[in-house]
PDB file of C-alpha atoms in Angstrom:
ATOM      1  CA  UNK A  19      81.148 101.319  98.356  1.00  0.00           C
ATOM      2  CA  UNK A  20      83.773 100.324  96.106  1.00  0.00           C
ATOM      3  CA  UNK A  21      86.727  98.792  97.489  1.00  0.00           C
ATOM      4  CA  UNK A  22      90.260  97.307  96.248  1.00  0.00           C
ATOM      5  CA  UNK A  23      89.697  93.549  96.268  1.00  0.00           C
ATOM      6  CA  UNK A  24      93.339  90.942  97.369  1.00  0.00           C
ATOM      7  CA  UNK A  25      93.307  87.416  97.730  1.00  0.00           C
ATOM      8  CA  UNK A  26      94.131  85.303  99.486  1.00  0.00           C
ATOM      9  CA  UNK A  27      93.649  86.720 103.023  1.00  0.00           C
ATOM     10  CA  UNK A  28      95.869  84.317 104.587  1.00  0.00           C
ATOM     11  CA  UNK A  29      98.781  82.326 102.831  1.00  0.00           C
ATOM     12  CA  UNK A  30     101.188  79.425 104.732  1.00  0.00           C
ATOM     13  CA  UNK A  31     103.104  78.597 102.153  1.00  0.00           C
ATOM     14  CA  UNK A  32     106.882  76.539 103.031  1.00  0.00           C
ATOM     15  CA  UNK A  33     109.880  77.708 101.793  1.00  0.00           C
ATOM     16  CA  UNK A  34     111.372  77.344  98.779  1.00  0.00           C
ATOM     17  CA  UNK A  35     107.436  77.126  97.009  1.00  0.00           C
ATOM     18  CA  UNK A  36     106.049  79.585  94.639  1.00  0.00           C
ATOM     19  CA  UNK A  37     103.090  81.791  95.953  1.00  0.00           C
ATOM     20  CA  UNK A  38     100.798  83.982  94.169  1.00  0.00           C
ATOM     21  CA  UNK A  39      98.967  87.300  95.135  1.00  0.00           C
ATOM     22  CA  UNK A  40      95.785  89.092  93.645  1.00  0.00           C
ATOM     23  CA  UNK A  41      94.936  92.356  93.102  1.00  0.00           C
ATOM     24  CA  UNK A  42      91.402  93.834  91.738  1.00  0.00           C
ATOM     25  CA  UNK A  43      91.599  98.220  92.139  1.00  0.00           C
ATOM     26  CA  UNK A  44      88.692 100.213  92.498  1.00  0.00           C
ATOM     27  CA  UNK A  45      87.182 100.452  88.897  1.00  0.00           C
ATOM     28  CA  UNK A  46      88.806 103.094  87.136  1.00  0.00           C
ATOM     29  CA  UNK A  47      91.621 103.379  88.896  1.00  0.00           C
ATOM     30  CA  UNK A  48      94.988 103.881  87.104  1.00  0.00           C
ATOM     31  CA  UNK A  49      97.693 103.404  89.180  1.00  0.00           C
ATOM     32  CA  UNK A  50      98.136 100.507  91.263  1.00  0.00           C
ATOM     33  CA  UNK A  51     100.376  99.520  93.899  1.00  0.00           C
ATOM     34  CA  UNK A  52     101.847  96.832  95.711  1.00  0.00           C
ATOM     35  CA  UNK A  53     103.619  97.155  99.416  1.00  0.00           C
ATOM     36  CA  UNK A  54     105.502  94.865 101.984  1.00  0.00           C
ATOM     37  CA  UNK A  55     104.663  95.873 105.739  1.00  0.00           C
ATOM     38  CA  UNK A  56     106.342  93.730 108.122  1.00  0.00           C
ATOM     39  CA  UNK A  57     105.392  93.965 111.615  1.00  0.00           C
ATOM     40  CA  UNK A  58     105.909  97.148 113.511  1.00  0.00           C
ATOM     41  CA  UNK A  59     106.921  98.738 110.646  1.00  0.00           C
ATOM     42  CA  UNK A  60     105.268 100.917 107.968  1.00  0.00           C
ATOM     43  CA  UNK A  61     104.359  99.692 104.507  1.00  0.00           C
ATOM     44  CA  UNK A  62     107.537  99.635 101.998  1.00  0.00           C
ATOM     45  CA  UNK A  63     106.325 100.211  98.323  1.00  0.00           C
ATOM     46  CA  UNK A  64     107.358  97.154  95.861  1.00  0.00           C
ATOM     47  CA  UNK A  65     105.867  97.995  92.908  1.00  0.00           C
ATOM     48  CA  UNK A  66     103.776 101.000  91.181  1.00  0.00           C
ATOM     49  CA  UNK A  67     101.666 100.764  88.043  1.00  0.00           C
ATOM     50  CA  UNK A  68     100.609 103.751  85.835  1.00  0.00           C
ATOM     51  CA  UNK A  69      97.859 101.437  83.717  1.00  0.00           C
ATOM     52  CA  UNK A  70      99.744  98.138  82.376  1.00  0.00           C
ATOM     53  CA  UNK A  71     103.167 100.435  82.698  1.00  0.00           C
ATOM     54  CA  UNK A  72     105.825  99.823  85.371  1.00  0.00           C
ATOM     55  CA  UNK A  73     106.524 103.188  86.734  1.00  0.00           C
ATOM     56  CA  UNK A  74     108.695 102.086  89.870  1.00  0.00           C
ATOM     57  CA  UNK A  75     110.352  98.494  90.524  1.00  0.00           C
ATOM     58  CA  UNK A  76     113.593  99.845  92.473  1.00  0.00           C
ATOM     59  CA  UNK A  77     112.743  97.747  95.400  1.00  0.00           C
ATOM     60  CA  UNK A  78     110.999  94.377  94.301  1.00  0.00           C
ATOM     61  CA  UNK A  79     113.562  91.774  94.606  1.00  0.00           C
ATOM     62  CA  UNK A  80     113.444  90.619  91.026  1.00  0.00           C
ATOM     63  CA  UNK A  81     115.584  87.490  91.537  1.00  0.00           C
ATOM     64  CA  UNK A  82     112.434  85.897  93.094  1.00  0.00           C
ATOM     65  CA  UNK A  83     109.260  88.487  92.934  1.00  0.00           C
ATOM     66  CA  UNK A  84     107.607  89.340  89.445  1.00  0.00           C
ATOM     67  CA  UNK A  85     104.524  91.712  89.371  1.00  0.00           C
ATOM     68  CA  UNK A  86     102.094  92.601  86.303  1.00  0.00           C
ATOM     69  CA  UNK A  87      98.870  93.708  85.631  1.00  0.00           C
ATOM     70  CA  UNK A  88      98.576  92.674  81.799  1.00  0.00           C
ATOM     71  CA  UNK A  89      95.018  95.079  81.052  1.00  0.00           C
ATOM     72  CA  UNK A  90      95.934  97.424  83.063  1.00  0.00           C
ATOM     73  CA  UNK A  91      93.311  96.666  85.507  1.00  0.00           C
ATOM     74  CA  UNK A  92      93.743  93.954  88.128  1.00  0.00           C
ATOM     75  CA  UNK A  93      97.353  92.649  88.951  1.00  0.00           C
ATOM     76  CA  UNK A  94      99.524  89.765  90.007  1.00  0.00           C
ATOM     77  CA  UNK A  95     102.321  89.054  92.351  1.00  0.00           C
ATOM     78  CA  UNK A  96     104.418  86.108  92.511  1.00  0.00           C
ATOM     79  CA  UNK A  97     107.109  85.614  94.998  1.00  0.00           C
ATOM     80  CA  UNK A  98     109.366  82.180  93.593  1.00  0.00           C
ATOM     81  CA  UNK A  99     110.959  80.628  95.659  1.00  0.00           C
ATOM     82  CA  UNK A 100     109.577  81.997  99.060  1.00  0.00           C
ATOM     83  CA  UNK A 101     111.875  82.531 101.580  1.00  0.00           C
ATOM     84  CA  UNK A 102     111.471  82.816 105.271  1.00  0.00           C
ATOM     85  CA  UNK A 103     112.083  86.627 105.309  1.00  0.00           C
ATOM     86  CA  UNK A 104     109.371  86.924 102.800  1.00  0.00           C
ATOM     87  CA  UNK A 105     106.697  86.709 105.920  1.00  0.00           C
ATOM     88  CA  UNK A 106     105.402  89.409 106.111  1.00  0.00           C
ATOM     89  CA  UNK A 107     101.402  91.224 105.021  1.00  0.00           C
ATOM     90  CA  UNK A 108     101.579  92.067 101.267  1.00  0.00           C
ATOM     91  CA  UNK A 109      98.859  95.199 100.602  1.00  0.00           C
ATOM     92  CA  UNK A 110      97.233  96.439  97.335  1.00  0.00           C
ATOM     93  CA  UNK A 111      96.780  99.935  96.703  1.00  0.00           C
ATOM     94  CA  UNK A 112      94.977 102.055  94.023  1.00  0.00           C
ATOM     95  CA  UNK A 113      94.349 105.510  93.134  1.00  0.00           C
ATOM     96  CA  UNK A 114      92.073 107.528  90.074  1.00  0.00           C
ATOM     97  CA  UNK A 115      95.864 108.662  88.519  1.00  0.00           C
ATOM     98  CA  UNK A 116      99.343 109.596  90.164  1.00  0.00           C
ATOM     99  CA  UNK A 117      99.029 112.102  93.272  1.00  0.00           C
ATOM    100  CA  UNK A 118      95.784 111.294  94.369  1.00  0.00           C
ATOM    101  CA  UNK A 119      94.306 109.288  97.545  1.00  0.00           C
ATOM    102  CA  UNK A 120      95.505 106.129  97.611  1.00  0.00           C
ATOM    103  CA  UNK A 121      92.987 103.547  98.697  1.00  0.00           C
ATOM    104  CA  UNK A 122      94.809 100.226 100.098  1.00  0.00           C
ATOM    105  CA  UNK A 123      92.554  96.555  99.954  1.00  0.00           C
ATOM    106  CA  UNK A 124      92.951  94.335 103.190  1.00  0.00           C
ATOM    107  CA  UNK A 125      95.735  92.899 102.651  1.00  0.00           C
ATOM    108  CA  UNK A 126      97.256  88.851 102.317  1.00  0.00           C
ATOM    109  CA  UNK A 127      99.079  87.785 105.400  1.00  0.00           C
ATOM    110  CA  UNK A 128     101.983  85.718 104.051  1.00  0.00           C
ATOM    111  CA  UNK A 129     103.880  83.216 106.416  1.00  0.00           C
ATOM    112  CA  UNK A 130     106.587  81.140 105.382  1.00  0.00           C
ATOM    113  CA  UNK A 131     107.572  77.940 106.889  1.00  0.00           C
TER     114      UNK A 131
ATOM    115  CA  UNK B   5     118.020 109.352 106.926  1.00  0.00           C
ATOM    116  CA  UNK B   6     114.227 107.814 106.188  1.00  0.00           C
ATOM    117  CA  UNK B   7     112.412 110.641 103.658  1.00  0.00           C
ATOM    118  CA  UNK B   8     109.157 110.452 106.175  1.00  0.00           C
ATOM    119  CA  UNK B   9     110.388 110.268 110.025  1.00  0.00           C
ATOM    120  CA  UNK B  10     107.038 109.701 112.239  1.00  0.00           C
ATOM    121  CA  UNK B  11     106.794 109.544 116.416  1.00  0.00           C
ATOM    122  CA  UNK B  12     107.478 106.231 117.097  1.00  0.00           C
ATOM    123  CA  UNK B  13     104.909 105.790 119.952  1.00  0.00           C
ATOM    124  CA  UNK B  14     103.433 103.921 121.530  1.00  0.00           C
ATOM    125  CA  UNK B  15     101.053 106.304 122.849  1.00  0.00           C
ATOM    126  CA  UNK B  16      98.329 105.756 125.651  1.00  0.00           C
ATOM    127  CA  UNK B  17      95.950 108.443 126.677  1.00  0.00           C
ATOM    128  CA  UNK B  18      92.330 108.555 128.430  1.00  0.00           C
ATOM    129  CA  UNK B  19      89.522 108.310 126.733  1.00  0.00           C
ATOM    130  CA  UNK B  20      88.146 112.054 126.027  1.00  0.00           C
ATOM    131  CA  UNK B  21      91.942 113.098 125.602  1.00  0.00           C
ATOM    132  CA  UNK B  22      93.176 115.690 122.256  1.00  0.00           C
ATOM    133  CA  UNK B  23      95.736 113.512 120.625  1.00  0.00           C
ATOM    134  CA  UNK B  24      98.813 114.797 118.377  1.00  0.00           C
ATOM    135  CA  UNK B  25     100.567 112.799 116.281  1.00  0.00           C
ATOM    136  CA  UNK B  26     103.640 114.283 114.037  1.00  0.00           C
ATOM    137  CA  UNK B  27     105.874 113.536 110.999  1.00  0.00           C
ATOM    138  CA  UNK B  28     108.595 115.264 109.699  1.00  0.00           C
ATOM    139  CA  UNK B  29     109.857 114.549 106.166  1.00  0.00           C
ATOM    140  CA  UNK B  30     113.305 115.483 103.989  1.00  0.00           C
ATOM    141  CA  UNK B  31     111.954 115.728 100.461  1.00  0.00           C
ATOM    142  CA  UNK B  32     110.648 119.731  99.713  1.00  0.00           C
ATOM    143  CA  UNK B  33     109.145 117.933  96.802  1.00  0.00           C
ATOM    144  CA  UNK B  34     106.870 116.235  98.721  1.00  0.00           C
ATOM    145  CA  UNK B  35     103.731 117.856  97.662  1.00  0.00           C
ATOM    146  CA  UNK B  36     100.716 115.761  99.063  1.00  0.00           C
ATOM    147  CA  UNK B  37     100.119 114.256 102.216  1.00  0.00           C
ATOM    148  CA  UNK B  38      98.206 111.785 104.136  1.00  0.00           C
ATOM    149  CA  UNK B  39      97.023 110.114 107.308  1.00  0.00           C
ATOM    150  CA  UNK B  40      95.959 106.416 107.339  1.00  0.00           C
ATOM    151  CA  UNK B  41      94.669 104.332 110.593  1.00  0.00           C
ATOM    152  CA  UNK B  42      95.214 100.420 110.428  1.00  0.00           C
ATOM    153  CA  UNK B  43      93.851  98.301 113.281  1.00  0.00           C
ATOM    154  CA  UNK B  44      95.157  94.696 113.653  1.00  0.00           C
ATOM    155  CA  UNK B  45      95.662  92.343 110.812  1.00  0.00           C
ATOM    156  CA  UNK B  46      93.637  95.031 108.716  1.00  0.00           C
ATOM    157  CA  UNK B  47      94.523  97.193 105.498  1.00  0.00           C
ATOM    158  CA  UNK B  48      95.318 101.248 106.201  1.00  0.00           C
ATOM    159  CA  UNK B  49      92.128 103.008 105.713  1.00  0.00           C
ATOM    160  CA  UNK B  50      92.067 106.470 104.559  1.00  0.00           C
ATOM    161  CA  UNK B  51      91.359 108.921 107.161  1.00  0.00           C
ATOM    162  CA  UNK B  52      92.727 112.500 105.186  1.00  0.00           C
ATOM    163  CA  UNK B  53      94.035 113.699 102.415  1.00  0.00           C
ATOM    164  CA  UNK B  54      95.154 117.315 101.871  1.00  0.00           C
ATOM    165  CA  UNK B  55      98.157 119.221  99.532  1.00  0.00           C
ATOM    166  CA  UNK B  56      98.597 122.126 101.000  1.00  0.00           C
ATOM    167  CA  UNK B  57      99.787 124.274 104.128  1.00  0.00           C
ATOM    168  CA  UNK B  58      97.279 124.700 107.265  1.00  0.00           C
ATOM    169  CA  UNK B  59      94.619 122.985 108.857  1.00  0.00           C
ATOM    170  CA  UNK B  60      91.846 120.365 107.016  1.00  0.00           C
ATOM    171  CA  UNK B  61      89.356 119.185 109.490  1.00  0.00           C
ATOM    172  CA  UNK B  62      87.377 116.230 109.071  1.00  0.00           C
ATOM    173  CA  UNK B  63      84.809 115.686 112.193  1.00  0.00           C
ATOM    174  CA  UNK B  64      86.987 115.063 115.089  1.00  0.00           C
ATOM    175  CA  UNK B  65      90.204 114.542 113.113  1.00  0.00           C
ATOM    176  CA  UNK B  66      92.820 117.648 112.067  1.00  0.00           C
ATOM    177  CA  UNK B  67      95.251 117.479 109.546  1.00  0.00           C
ATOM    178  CA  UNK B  68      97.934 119.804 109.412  1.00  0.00           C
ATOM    179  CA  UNK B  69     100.807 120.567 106.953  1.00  0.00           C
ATOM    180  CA  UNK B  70     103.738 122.925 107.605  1.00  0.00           C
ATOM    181  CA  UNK B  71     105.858 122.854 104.263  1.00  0.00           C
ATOM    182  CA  UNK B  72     107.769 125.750 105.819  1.00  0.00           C
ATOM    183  CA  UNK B  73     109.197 122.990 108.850  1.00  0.00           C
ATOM    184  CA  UNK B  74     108.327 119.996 106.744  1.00  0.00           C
ATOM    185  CA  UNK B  75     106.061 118.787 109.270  1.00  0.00           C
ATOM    186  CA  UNK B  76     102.963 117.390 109.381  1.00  0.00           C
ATOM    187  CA  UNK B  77     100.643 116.539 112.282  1.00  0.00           C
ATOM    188  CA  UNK B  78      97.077 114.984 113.142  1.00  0.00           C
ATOM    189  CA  UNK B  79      95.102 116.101 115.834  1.00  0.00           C
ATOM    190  CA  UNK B  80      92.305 113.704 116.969  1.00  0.00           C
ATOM    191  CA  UNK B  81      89.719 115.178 119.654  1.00  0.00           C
ATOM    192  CA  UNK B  82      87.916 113.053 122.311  1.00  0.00           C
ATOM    193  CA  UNK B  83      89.497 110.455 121.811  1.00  0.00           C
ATOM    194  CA  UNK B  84      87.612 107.021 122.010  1.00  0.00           C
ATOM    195  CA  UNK B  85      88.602 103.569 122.684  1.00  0.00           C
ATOM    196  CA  UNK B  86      88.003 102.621 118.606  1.00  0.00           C
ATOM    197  CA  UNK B  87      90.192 105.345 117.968  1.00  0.00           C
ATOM    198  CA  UNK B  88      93.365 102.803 119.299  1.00  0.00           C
ATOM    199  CA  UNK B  89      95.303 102.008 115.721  1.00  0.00           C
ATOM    200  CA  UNK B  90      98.553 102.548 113.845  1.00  0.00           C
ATOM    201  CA  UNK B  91      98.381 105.681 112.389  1.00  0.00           C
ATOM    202  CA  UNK B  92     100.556 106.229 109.432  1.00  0.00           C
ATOM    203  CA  UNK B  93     101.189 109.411 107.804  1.00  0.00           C
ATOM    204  CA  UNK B  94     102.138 109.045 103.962  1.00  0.00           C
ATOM    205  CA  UNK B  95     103.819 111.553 101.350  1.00  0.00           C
ATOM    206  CA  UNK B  96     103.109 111.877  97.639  1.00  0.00           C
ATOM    207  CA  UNK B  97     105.420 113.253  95.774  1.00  0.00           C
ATOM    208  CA  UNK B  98     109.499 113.407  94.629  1.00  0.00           C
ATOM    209  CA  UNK B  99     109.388 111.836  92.096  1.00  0.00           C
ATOM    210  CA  UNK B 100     107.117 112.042  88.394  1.00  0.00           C
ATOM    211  CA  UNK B 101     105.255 109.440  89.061  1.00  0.00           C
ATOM    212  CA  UNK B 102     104.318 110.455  92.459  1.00  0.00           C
ATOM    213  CA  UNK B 103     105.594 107.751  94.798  1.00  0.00           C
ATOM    214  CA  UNK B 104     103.681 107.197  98.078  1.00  0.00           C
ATOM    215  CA  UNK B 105     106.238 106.746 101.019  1.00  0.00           C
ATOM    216  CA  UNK B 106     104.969 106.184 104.782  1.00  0.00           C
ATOM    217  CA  UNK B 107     106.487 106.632 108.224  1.00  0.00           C
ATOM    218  CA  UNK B 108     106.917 103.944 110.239  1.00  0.00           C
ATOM    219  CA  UNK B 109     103.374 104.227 112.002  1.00  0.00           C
ATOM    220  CA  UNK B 110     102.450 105.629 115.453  1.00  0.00           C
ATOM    221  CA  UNK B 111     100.584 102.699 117.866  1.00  0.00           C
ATOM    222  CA  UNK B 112      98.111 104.709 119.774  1.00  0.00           C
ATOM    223  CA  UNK B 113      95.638 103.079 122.774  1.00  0.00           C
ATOM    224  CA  UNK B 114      92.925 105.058 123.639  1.00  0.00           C
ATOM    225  CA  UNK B 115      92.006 103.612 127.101  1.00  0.00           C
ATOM    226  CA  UNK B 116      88.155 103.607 128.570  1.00  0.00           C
TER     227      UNK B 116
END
């Protein structure tokens, strides 16, 4: 069955370091996404991808995060410098086009010491 | 005001129990909907999908969607005790690009 692919599962990174996230969609899949859930809470969209197009940025912290997926297939995330209120599980998403089911990878657990 | 407000929870019923959990949501453009369960440390995993008003059923799971109320709801019959998650319900929709915004998840424990 295919599935959206993240790595690392588990990141301990310590403040102040640059950290790096992976994304690989379900083949075929045009739009992309990547959300912050902290604990307790529900997932809070960072980015969205239409192909190799950002189509929504309005809440990544661009000081210190940075996103891209260059082919328009799998995708990057970079948080520099990490802070401590960057803890927090950082999901992949992906979907056929806009306004269809969204299928979401398991996740990378970031803590930040 | 959050654009998708869901039942906080937490929410513990016996095993065998009908189970409702409800979202309301301030966008009319909201024009897709969905339901997601996520147990511990794990990503959301699809559970329904439908766009438009009244009932999709799905086994033992009910979705429902009343754009009238802006309201949405999922009904899960006998319950069992894998059935304890978050449940998040997500809508798709107000803007062109159809941005996917989720409540704030319901805990649920289904207890033996």
């Amino acid at each position: 069955e295919a599935e959206v692919a993240q790595s690392p599962r588990y990141k301990i990174t310590e403040k102040s370091q640059a950290v790096a996230f992976w994304c690989d969609p379900i083949s075929g899949h045009a739009t992309l996404y990547w959300y912050r859930q902290i604990l307790g809470q529900g997932p809070e969209l960072l980015v969205q991808f239409q192909d190799e197009s950002v189509v929504d940025d309005s809440q990544l912290p661009k000081d210190r995060f940075s996103a891209e997926r260059l082919k328009g297939v799998d995708s990057t995330l970079k948080i520099q410098p990490a802070e401590l209120g960057d803890s927090a599980m950082y999901l992949c998403a992906s979907s056929f086009r806009m306004n269809t089911e969204a299928f979401f990878g398991q996740g990378t657990r970031l803590t930040v010491v | 005001q959050k654009e998708v407000e869901q039942d906080p929870g937490p929410l513990s019923v016996p095993e065998g129990a009908i189970v409702s959990l409800n979202c309301t949501y301030s966008n009319s453009a909201f024009q897709y909907f969905m339901w997601y369960r996520q147990y511990s440390r794990k990503g959301p995993e699809l559970l329904m999908y439908t766009y438009s008003s009244g009932n999709k059923e799905d086994g033992r799971f009910t979705a429902q969607v009343d754009k009238s109320s802006k309201y949405i709801s999922l009904f899960i019959r006998d319950s069992q005790p894998s059935d304890s998650a978050t449940y998040l319900c997500a809508d798709v929709g107000g803007t062109s690009y159809g941005k996917l915004t989720f409540g704030q998840g319901t805990i649920l424990t289904v207890h033996p």
